[in-house]
mmCIF file of C-alpha atoms in Angstrom:
data_model
loop_
_atom_site.group_PDB
_atom_site.id
_atom_site.type_symbol
_atom_site.label_atom_id
_atom_site.label_comp_id
_atom_site.label_asym_id
_atom_site.label_seq_id
_atom_site.Cartn_x
_atom_site.Cartn_y
_atom_site.Cartn_z
ATOM 1 C CA UNK A 1 -8.405 23.438 -87.002
ATOM 2 C CA UNK A 2 -5.219 23.169 -85.143
ATOM 3 C CA UNK A 3 -3.396 19.792 -84.428
ATOM 4 C CA UNK A 4 -4.585 20.036 -80.667
ATOM 5 C CA UNK A 5 -8.021 20.579 -81.585
ATOM 6 C CA UNK A 6 -8.243 17.721 -84.008
ATOM 7 C CA UNK A 7 -6.716 15.453 -81.220
ATOM 8 C CA UNK A 8 -9.331 16.513 -78.675
ATOM 9 C CA UNK A 9 -11.986 15.983 -81.235
ATOM 10 C CA UNK A 10 -10.755 12.327 -81.600
ATOM 11 C CA UNK A 11 -10.295 11.663 -77.752
ATOM 12 C CA UNK A 12 -13.970 13.107 -77.138
ATOM 13 C CA UNK A 13 -15.354 10.941 -80.039
ATOM 14 C CA UNK A 14 -13.538 7.694 -78.931
ATOM 15 C CA UNK A 15 -14.665 8.601 -75.210
ATOM 16 C CA UNK A 16 -18.162 8.873 -76.134
ATOM 17 C CA UNK A 17 -18.197 5.705 -78.264
ATOM 18 C CA UNK A 18 -16.841 3.790 -75.226
ATOM 19 C CA UNK A 19 -19.277 5.324 -72.946
ATOM 20 C CA UNK A 20 -22.165 4.412 -75.639
ATOM 21 C CA UNK A 21 -20.750 0.845 -75.994
ATOM 22 C CA UNK A 22 -20.644 0.134 -72.298
ATOM 23 C CA UNK A 23 -24.188 1.487 -71.606
ATOM 24 C CA UNK A 24 -25.674 -0.338 -74.612
ATOM 25 C CA UNK A 25 -24.422 -3.569 -73.395
ATOM 26 C CA UNK A 26 -26.201 -2.790 -69.987
ATOM 27 C CA UNK A 27 -29.796 -3.169 -71.279
ATOM 28 C CA UNK A 28 -31.929 -2.247 -74.046
ATOM 29 C CA UNK A 29 -30.594 1.186 -74.745
ATOM 30 C CA UNK A 30 -29.689 1.924 -78.509
ATOM 31 C CA UNK A 31 -27.654 4.890 -79.336
ATOM 32 C CA UNK A 32 -27.010 6.759 -82.534
ATOM 33 C CA UNK A 33 -23.841 8.862 -82.555
ATOM 34 C CA UNK A 34 -23.475 11.507 -85.388
ATOM 35 C CA UNK A 35 -20.878 14.369 -85.825
ATOM 36 C CA UNK A 36 -21.959 17.271 -88.267
ATOM 37 C CA UNK A 37 -18.847 17.987 -90.163
ATOM 38 C CA UNK A 38 -20.235 20.955 -92.255
ATOM 39 C CA UNK A 39 -17.870 23.557 -93.928
ATOM 40 C CA UNK A 40 -17.750 25.578 -90.889
ATOM 41 C CA UNK A 41 -15.302 25.303 -88.049
ATOM 42 C CA UNK A 42 -17.916 24.383 -85.245
ATOM 43 C CA UNK A 43 -18.726 20.639 -84.995
ATOM 44 C CA UNK A 44 -22.225 19.537 -83.406
ATOM 45 C CA UNK A 45 -22.521 16.337 -81.535
ATOM 46 C CA UNK A 46 -25.654 14.648 -81.493
ATOM 47 C CA UNK A 47 -26.485 11.736 -79.231
ATOM 48 C CA UNK A 48 -29.907 9.841 -79.655
ATOM 49 C CA UNK A 49 -30.950 7.644 -76.692
ATOM 50 C CA UNK A 50 -33.632 5.215 -77.688
ATOM 51 C CA UNK A 51 -35.833 3.502 -75.014
ATOM 52 C CA UNK A 52 -39.563 3.353 -76.127
ATOM 53 C CA UNK A 53 -39.481 5.973 -78.666
ATOM 54 C CA UNK A 54 -40.073 5.949 -82.231
ATOM 55 C CA UNK A 55 -37.176 5.099 -84.367
ATOM 56 C CA UNK A 56 -35.985 8.208 -86.337
ATOM 57 C CA UNK A 57 -34.947 6.477 -89.471
ATOM 58 C CA UNK A 58 -38.312 5.048 -90.307
ATOM 59 C CA UNK A 59 -39.921 7.926 -92.454
ATOM 60 C CA UNK A 60 -43.343 9.300 -91.380
ATOM 61 C CA UNK A 61 -44.012 9.780 -95.040
ATOM 62 C CA UNK A 62 -43.474 7.653 -98.286
ATOM 63 C CA UNK A 63 -41.441 10.243 -100.079
ATOM 64 C CA UNK A 64 -41.362 8.304 -103.272
ATOM 65 C CA UNK A 65 -45.115 8.513 -103.962
ATOM 66 C CA UNK A 66 -46.190 11.528 -101.689
ATOM 67 C CA UNK A 67 -48.614 9.288 -100.007
ATOM 68 C CA UNK A 68 -48.993 8.868 -96.152
ATOM 69 C CA UNK A 69 -47.981 5.764 -94.221
ATOM 70 C CA UNK A 70 -51.052 3.945 -93.248
ATOM 71 C CA UNK A 71 -52.291 5.321 -89.653
ATOM 72 C CA UNK A 72 -51.063 8.764 -90.167
ATOM 73 C CA UNK A 73 -54.115 11.467 -90.968
ATOM 74 C CA UNK A 74 -53.331 14.425 -93.029
ATOM 75 C CA UNK A 75 -54.090 16.615 -90.120
ATOM 76 C CA UNK A 76 -51.339 14.730 -88.101
ATOM 77 C CA UNK A 77 -49.208 14.749 -90.944
ATOM 78 C CA UNK A 78 -49.592 18.693 -91.242
ATOM 79 C CA UNK A 79 -48.965 19.152 -87.479
ATOM 80 C CA UNK A 80 -45.863 17.172 -87.745
ATOM 81 C CA UNK A 81 -44.576 19.196 -90.759
ATOM 82 C CA UNK A 82 -45.519 22.350 -88.877
ATOM 83 C CA UNK A 83 -43.164 21.459 -85.949
ATOM 84 C CA UNK A 84 -40.199 21.990 -88.386
ATOM 85 C CA UNK A 85 -41.069 25.584 -89.008
ATOM 86 C CA UNK A 86 -39.938 28.494 -86.953
ATOM 87 C CA UNK A 87 -41.717 31.792 -87.926
ATOM 88 C CA UNK A 88 -38.819 34.416 -87.497
ATOM 89 C CA UNK A 89 -40.747 37.422 -88.794
ATOM 90 C CA UNK A 90 -43.178 38.837 -91.360
ATOM 91 C CA UNK A 91 -42.061 41.667 -93.770
ATOM 92 C CA UNK A 92 -45.339 43.085 -94.089
ATOM 93 C CA UNK A 93 -46.284 45.008 -97.449
ATOM 94 C CA UNK A 94 -49.737 45.272 -98.932
ATOM 95 C CA UNK A 95 -48.751 44.264 -102.180
ATOM 96 C CA UNK A 96 -45.935 41.975 -101.727
ATOM 97 C CA UNK A 97 -45.614 40.534 -98.188
ATOM 98 C CA UNK A 98 -42.712 38.283 -97.286
ATOM 99 C CA UNK A 99 -42.184 35.872 -94.421
ATOM 100 C CA UNK A 100 -39.013 34.789 -92.613
ATOM 101 C CA UNK A 101 -39.081 31.050 -91.768
ATOM 102 C CA UNK A 102 -36.311 28.913 -90.507
ATOM 103 C CA UNK A 103 -34.274 32.102 -91.415
ATOM 104 C CA UNK A 104 -34.946 32.085 -94.990
ATOM 105 C CA UNK A 105 -37.291 34.370 -96.980
ATOM 106 C CA UNK A 106 -40.593 33.114 -98.647
ATOM 107 C CA UNK A 107 -43.532 34.770 -100.558
ATOM 108 C CA UNK A 108 -47.110 33.749 -101.202
ATOM 109 C CA UNK A 109 -47.436 30.334 -102.822
ATOM 110 C CA UNK A 110 -43.999 29.067 -101.829
ATOM 111 C CA UNK A 111 -43.442 25.714 -100.217
ATOM 112 C CA UNK A 112 -41.854 25.224 -96.972
ATOM 113 C CA UNK A 113 -41.673 21.640 -95.577
ATOM 114 C CA UNK A 114 -44.304 20.578 -98.157
ATOM 115 C CA UNK A 115 -46.626 23.153 -96.755
ATOM 116 C CA UNK A 116 -47.999 25.956 -99.007
ATOM 117 C CA UNK A 117 -47.993 29.595 -97.859
ATOM 118 C CA UNK A 118 -51.485 30.584 -98.604
ATOM 119 C CA UNK A 119 -51.690 34.207 -97.030
ATOM 120 C CA UNK A 120 -49.452 36.576 -95.196
ATOM 121 C CA UNK A 121 -50.781 39.036 -92.716
ATOM 122 C CA UNK A 122 -49.196 41.461 -90.625
ATOM 123 C CA UNK A 123 -49.087 38.977 -87.606
ATOM 124 C CA UNK A 124 -49.802 35.555 -88.997
ATOM 125 C CA UNK A 125 -49.249 33.356 -91.792
ATOM 126 C CA UNK A 126 -51.848 30.684 -93.220
ATOM 127 C CA UNK A 127 -50.211 27.441 -94.419
ATOM 128 C CA UNK A 128 -52.048 24.572 -96.334
ATOM 129 C CA UNK A 129 -51.408 20.991 -96.930
ATOM 130 C CA UNK A 130 -53.595 18.424 -98.693
ATOM 131 C CA UNK A 131 -56.827 20.804 -98.533
ATOM 132 C CA UNK A 132 -56.116 21.749 -94.706
ATOM 133 C CA UNK A 133 -55.096 25.087 -93.440
ATOM 134 C CA UNK A 134 -53.507 26.064 -90.377
ATOM 135 C CA UNK A 135 -52.723 29.760 -89.044
ATOM 136 C CA UNK A 136 -49.502 30.372 -87.379
ATOM 137 C CA UNK A 137 -49.660 33.572 -85.588
ATOM 138 C CA UNK A 138 -47.290 35.839 -83.385
ATOM 139 C CA UNK A 139 -50.275 36.737 -81.279
ATOM 140 C CA UNK A 140 -51.446 34.300 -78.677
ATOM 141 C CA UNK A 141 -55.089 33.746 -78.733
ATOM 142 C CA UNK A 142 -56.859 32.524 -75.643
ATOM 143 C CA UNK A 143 -60.304 30.689 -75.305
ATOM 144 C CA UNK A 144 -62.849 32.761 -73.134
#
């Protein structure tokens, strides 16, 4: 990254911090400011504005014991976990089907976001979580 790019990054960060401080003093708005400084040259800027929504730093699950937080059913937990899955493609083979999820390749029995891949069909994948199963398909099914 050139010196000019570094300087521009710093100016933008300072500007955003000043704006967020000014806005947060005007009411009950809370900001989270984060910059992804990964190994690549691109930096992503994330701004989280909190008004009346859940605090993202309070976990939905207690990861130390694997138990649910009170009030969250297995079905709700599974739906939340499914939101983190993007079905990119299915590499269909009768003997060894593979599925492309979040741009990574998985096979039968693999875990993705704590969801087990139970079956892979030509147009759908079935996930299981704590005895529940959910089919994710490329085909949209309409109720008649």
